[in-house]
Coordinates of C-alpha atoms in Angstrom, one line a residue:
M271 CA 0.0 0.0 0.0
S272 CA 1.4 3.4 -0.9
K273 CA 1.4 6.3 1.5
K274 CA -0.2 9.6 0.8
I275 CA 0.8 12.8 2.4
L276 CA -2.3 14.7 3.5
G277 CA -2.0 18.4 3.3
L278 CA -4.6 21.2 2.8
A279 CA -4.1 23.8 0.2
F280 CA -4.9 27.4 1.2
T281 CA -4.5 31.0 0.2
P282 CA -2.7 33.2 2.7
I283 CA -4.8 35.9 4.2
T284 CA -3.9 38.8 6.4
I285 CA -6.6 38.3 9.1
L286 CA -5.2 37.0 12.4
I287 CA -7.3 34.2 14.0
S288 CA -6.9 33.3 17.7
A289 CA -5.5 29.7 18.2
S290 CA -8.3 29.0 20.7
M291 CA -10.9 29.8 17.9
Y292 CA -9.3 27.5 15.3
T293 CA -11.0 24.2 14.4
P294 CA -9.0 21.8 12.2
P295 CA -10.6 21.3 8.9
V296 CA -12.4 18.0 8.2
G297 CA -10.3 15.8 6.0
A298 CA -11.2 12.9 3.8
V299 CA -8.5 10.7 5.4
E300 CA -7.7 7.3 4.0
C301 CA -5.8 4.3 5.4
G302 CA -2.0 4.7 5.2
E303 CA -1.9 8.4 5.1
V304 CA 0.8 10.6 6.6
I305 CA -0.8 13.6 8.2
V306 CA 1.3 16.8 8.3
T307 CA -1.5 19.3 8.9
S308 CA -4.3 19.6 11.5
V309 CA -7.1 17.2 10.4
T310 CA -10.5 16.1 11.8
L311 CA -11.8 12.7 10.8
D312 CA -15.2 12.5 9.1
Q313 CA -15.6 8.7 9.0
D314 CA -14.5 5.4 10.5
L315 CA -11.5 3.7 9.0
L316 CA -10.8 0.0 8.6
C317 CA -7.2 -0.6 7.6
D318 CA -4.8 -3.4 6.8
V319 CA -1.6 -2.8 8.9
S320 CA -0.1 -6.3 8.3
D321 CA 3.6 -6.6 7.4
G322 CA 4.3 -4.7 4.2
N323 CA 1.6 -2.1 4.9
P324 CA 2.1 1.2 6.7
P325 CA 0.4 2.1 10.0
A326 CA -3.3 2.9 9.6
L327 CA -2.4 6.6 10.1
T328 CA 0.9 8.4 10.7
V329 CA 0.8 11.9 12.3
V330 CA 4.0 14.1 12.1
G331 CA 4.4 17.1 14.3
P332 CA 4.6 19.9 14.8
S333 CA 2.2 20.7 12.1
G334 CA 0.4 17.4 12.1
N335 CA -2.5 16.9 14.5
L336 CA -5.4 14.5 14.4
I337 CA -8.9 15.0 16.0
L338 CA -10.8 11.8 15.5
N339 CA -14.1 13.5 16.2
G340 CA -15.7 10.4 17.8
Y341 CA -14.7 8.1 14.9
T342 CA -12.8 4.8 15.1
V343 CA -9.6 3.7 13.4
S344 CA -9.8 -0.2 13.2
C345 CA -7.3 -2.7 12.0
I346 CA -8.4 -5.8 10.0
S347 CA -6.3 -8.0 12.3
S348 CA -4.3 -7.5 15.5
A349 CA -2.1 -10.6 14.8
G350 CA 0.9 -8.7 13.5
G351 CA 2.2 -5.6 11.7
N352 CA 2.1 -1.9 12.4
P353 CA 0.3 0.3 15.0
G354 CA -3.1 1.8 14.5
I355 CA -1.6 5.3 14.8
L356 CA 2.1 6.2 14.6
V357 CA 3.1 9.6 16.0
E358 CA 6.4 11.1 14.8
G359 CA 8.1 14.5 14.9
I360 CA 7.4 16.9 17.8
A361 CA 4.4 18.3 19.6
S362 CA 1.6 16.5 17.8
R363 CA -1.9 16.1 19.3
I364 CA -4.1 13.0 19.0
S365 CA -7.5 13.2 20.6
G366 CA -11.2 12.3 20.6
G367 CA -11.7 8.8 19.2
E368 CA -11.0 5.1 19.2
V369 CA -8.3 2.8 18.0
N370 CA -9.5 -0.8 17.8
N371 CA -8.2 -4.3 17.1
C372 CA -4.6 -3.3 16.0
P373 CA -1.4 -5.1 16.9
E374 CA -0.4 -2.0 18.8
G375 CA -2.8 0.9 19.5
I376 CA -0.8 4.1 19.4
L377 CA 3.0 4.3 19.1
V378 CA 4.5 7.6 20.2
Q379 CA 8.0 8.2 18.7
G380 CA 9.9 11.2 17.2
N381 CA 11.3 14.0 19.4
G382 CA 8.4 14.0 21.9
S383 CA 6.3 16.6 23.5
H384 CA 3.2 15.0 22.0
T385 CA -0.2 14.9 23.6
I386 CA -2.5 11.8 23.5
S387 CA -5.8 12.5 25.1
E388 CA -9.4 11.4 25.3
M389 CA -8.8 8.3 23.3
E390 CA -10.2 4.8 23.6
V391 CA -7.7 2.0 22.7
R392 CA -9.2 -1.4 22.7
D393 CA -8.5 -5.1 21.8
F394 CA -4.8 -4.6 20.9
R395 CA -2.4 -7.5 21.0
L396 CA 0.9 -5.8 22.1
D397 CA 0.8 -2.4 23.9
G398 CA -2.1 -0.1 24.0
I399 CA -0.1 3.1 24.1
E400 CA 3.7 2.8 23.7
I401 CA 5.8 5.9 24.4
D402 CA 9.4 5.9 23.0
S403 CA 10.1 9.7 23.2
N404 CA 10.4 12.3 25.9
Y405 CA 8.1 14.9 27.6
N406 CA 4.8 13.6 26.4
I407 CA 1.4 14.0 28.0
I408 CA -0.8 11.0 28.1
S409 CA -4.2 12.0 29.6
E410 CA -7.8 10.9 30.0
N411 CA -7.5 7.8 27.8
M412 CA -9.3 4.5 28.2
V413 CA -7.0 1.5 27.4
I414 CA -8.8 -1.9 27.5
G415 CA -7.1 -5.1 26.4
L416 CA -8.7 -8.3 25.2
P417 CA -8.2 -11.1 27.8
G418 CA -6.4 -14.0 26.4
T419 CA -5.2 -12.0 23.4
T420 CA -3.4 -8.9 24.8
V421 CA 0.1 -9.9 25.8
G422 CA 1.6 -6.4 26.2
D423 CA 1.2 -3.4 28.6
G424 CA -1.7 -1.0 28.7
I425 CA 0.7 2.0 28.7
D426 CA 4.4 1.5 28.2
S427 CA 6.5 4.6 28.8
N428 CA 10.2 4.4 27.8
G429 CA 11.1 8.1 27.4
D430 CA 11.9 10.6 30.1
G431 CA 9.8 13.4 31.6
T432 CA 6.4 12.1 30.5
T433 CA 3.1 12.8 32.4
I434 CA 0.6 10.0 32.6
I435 CA -2.6 11.4 34.1
Q436 CA -6.3 10.4 34.5
N437 CA -6.1 7.2 32.4
Y438 CA -8.1 4.0 32.9
V439 CA -6.4 0.6 32.1
E440 CA -8.0 -2.8 32.2
G441 CA -7.7 -6.3 31.0
V442 CA -4.1 -6.5 29.6
G443 CA -1.9 -9.5 29.8
D444 CA 1.3 -7.7 31.1
G445 CA 1.6 -4.6 33.3
G446 CA -1.2 -2.1 33.4
M447 CA 1.5 0.6 33.2
E448 CA 5.3 0.0 32.7
I449 CA 7.5 3.0 33.4
G450 CA 11.0 2.7 32.0
G451 CA 12.1 6.4 31.8
D452 CA 13.2 8.8 34.4
F453 CA 11.3 11.8 35.9
I454 CA 7.9 10.3 35.0
N455 CA 4.8 11.6 36.7
V456 CA 2.0 8.9 37.0
T457 CA -1.0 10.4 38.7
L458 CA -4.8 10.0 39.1
N459 CA -5.0 6.8 37.0
Q460 CA -7.0 3.7 37.6
V461 CA -5.6 0.2 36.8
A462 CA -7.8 -2.8 37.3
M463 CA -8.0 -6.5 36.5
V464 CA -4.7 -6.8 34.6
D465 CA -3.0 -10.2 34.5
D466 CA 0.3 -8.9 36.0
L467 CA 1.4 -5.8 38.0
G468 CA -0.8 -2.7 38.1
I469 CA 2.2 -0.4 37.7
F470 CA 5.9 -1.5 37.3
N471 CA 8.5 1.2 37.5
S472 CA 12.2 0.7 36.6
G473 CA 13.0 4.4 36.2
N474 CA 14.5 6.9 38.7
F475 CA 12.9 10.0 40.2
T476 CA 9.4 8.6 39.3
T477 CA 6.3 10.0 41.1
I478 CA 3.4 7.6 41.5
S479 CA 0.6 9.5 43.2
N480 CA -3.2 9.4 43.7
N481 CA -3.8 6.3 41.6
H482 CA -6.3 3.5 42.2
L483 CA -5.0 0.0 41.7
E484 CA -7.5 -2.8 42.3
N485 CA -7.9 -6.5 41.6
N486 CA -4.7 -6.9 39.6
S487 CA -3.0 -10.4 39.5
F488 CA 0.3 -9.4 41.1
F489 CA 1.4 -6.3 43.1
G490 CA -0.5 -3.1 42.7
I491 CA 2.9 -1.2 42.4
A492 CA 6.4 -2.7 42.1
T493 CA 9.6 -0.7 41.6
T494 CA 13.3 -1.3 40.9
G495 CA 14.1 2.4 40.6
S496 CA 15.6 4.8 43.0
F497 CA 14.7 8.3 44.3
G498 CA 11.0 7.6 43.6
L499 CA 7.9 8.9 45.4
I500 CA 4.9 6.6 45.9
I501 CA 2.3 8.6 47.7
Q502 CA -1.5 8.8 48.4
N503 CA -2.4 5.8 46.2
N504 CA -5.4 3.5 46.9
I505 CA -4.3 -0.1 46.5
T506 CA -6.7 -3.0 47.2
G507 CA -7.5 -6.6 46.3
N508 CA -4.3 -7.2 44.3
G509 CA -3.1 -10.8 44.1
D510 CA 0.5 -10.5 45.4
G511 CA 0.3 -7.4 47.5
G512 CA 0.3 -3.6 47.6
V513 CA 3.7 -2.1 47.1
E514 CA 7.0 -4.0 46.5
I515 CA 10.4 -2.4 46.4
R516 CA 12.3 -5.1 44.5
S517 CA 15.6 -3.1 44.3
G518 CA 16.6 0.5 44.4
N519 CA 17.4 3.0 47.1
D520 CA 16.1 6.3 48.6
N521 CA 12.4 5.8 47.7
I522 CA 9.6 7.2 49.8
V523 CA 6.4 5.3 50.2
S524 CA 4.0 7.5 52.2
Q525 CA 0.3 8.1 52.9
N526 CA -1.0 5.2 50.9
S527 CA -4.1 3.2 51.7
I528 CA -3.1 -0.5 51.1
L529 CA -5.9 -2.9 52.1
N530 CA -6.7 -6.6 51.6
N531 CA -4.0 -7.5 49.2
G532 CA -2.1 -10.8 48.7
G533 CA -3.2 -14.4 49.1
F534 CA -3.9 -15.3 45.5
G535 CA -0.8 -14.3 43.5
I536 CA 2.5 -16.1 42.8
S537 CA 5.0 -14.0 44.8
D538 CA 7.1 -15.7 47.4
N539 CA 6.9 -12.5 49.4
P540 CA 3.3 -11.3 49.3
G541 CA 2.2 -8.5 51.6
G542 CA 1.0 -4.9 52.0
I543 CA 4.4 -3.1 51.7
V544 CA 7.3 -5.4 51.0
I545 CA 11.0 -4.6 50.6
S546 CA 12.3 -7.7 48.8
G547 CA 15.5 -6.3 47.5
E548 CA 18.5 -7.6 49.4
F549 CA 20.6 -4.5 48.9
S550 CA 17.8 -1.9 48.9
S551 CA 18.6 0.8 51.4
R552 CA 17.6 4.2 52.7
N553 CA 13.9 3.7 51.7
Q554 CA 11.4 5.4 53.9
I555 CA 8.0 3.8 54.6
L556 CA 6.0 6.6 56.3
S557 CA 2.4 7.1 57.5
N558 CA 0.7 4.5 55.4
T559 CA -2.5 2.6 56.3
V560 CA -1.8 -1.0 55.7
T561 CA -4.2 -3.6 57.0
G562 CA -5.7 -7.0 56.0
N563 CA -2.8 -8.0 53.8
T564 CA -1.3 -11.5 53.3
D565 CA 1.4 -12.6 54.5
F566 CA 2.2 -9.4 56.4
D567 CA 1.1 -5.8 56.2
L568 CA 4.7 -4.7 56.5
W569 CA 7.6 -6.9 55.5
D570 CA 11.4 -6.2 55.2
V571 CA 12.4 -9.5 53.8
F572 CA 16.2 -9.2 54.4
D573 CA 16.1 -7.5 57.7
S574 CA 17.9 -9.7 60.3
G575 CA 15.0 -9.5 62.7
D576 CA 15.9 -6.6 64.9
C577 CA 15.0 -3.7 62.5
S578 CA 18.7 -3.0 62.0
S579 CA 18.5 -2.2 58.2
D580 CA 18.7 1.4 57.1
N581 CA 15.3 1.3 55.6
Q582 CA 13.0 3.4 57.8
W583 CA 9.4 2.3 58.8
V584 CA 7.7 5.1 60.7
A585 CA 4.1 5.7 61.9
N586 CA 2.3 3.1 59.6
I587 CA -1.1 1.9 60.7
H588 CA -0.9 -1.9 60.4
D589 CA -1.8 -5.2 62.1
T590 CA 1.1 -7.5 61.2
S591 CA 4.7 -7.1 60.3
S592 CA 8.0 -9.0 59.8
P593 CA 10.1 -8.4 61.7
A594 CA 7.6 -7.5 64.4
C595 CA 9.5 -4.4 65.4
L596 CA 8.6 -2.6 62.1
D597 CA 6.5 0.5 62.7

């Protein structure tokens, strides 16, 4: 399939129009097009993105933007091939519609500073939204995998400095959100019923705040990064536990509500808040409410039994702990 570059011819005029009053023109967009202007869809698309064909749509910033206008970009098959929407360049905006049944929903590349908002991404096989560039905003999206088919993450962020805010993720076969870059802000999201971790973080200086993580198969949040902040999250009913620090140093876990986790996962160290990294140090576990968790509400796995490690456990409301001296 050949690609077509979609542009809009115009005659220059001297009248200045406020950006807030501007509505992108409606474009007769076809499968395989490369969008380099601001375009609004006027119809659903059903595209073949199998190997040898381009993505359903490619949007290239800064001039390329796509408002889906409530329409759906669907792929004939999610078995293999290219994403539904590929974002390249810098500072593109994708909003207001659905991507359905594609191998990967939206792939965000280029130089970054893109905005993906108010999208529904459904029934993908790999990742719902994959972010391979820096300083993007991923906001108010609904990302729903297909149980038994989706093997990837709901949102997979590999660049630095991205904000992931007010998204809903459900039903994926890997992590709800996987955070691989540094200085990522993950806030006000809901992750439920995924067949793995709710949020997995391997980046440094990550902030995970005010999220709701419920009924996921493994831990609600697990981290291997350092200098992170996990604060004011609601974490309940997850199979392995609430929060696990698998490795990394100098993290703060504070003011979280972690209730009734563990008991039906696969971890050897299930619990409310668990430090399972043998060499994890200087982590601070402060002022959390952690009750009803299996095996323990608080658990420092490699502490010798006398709370002599340099991880600090202070003012946590809990019923059980290992060692018993943890507070």
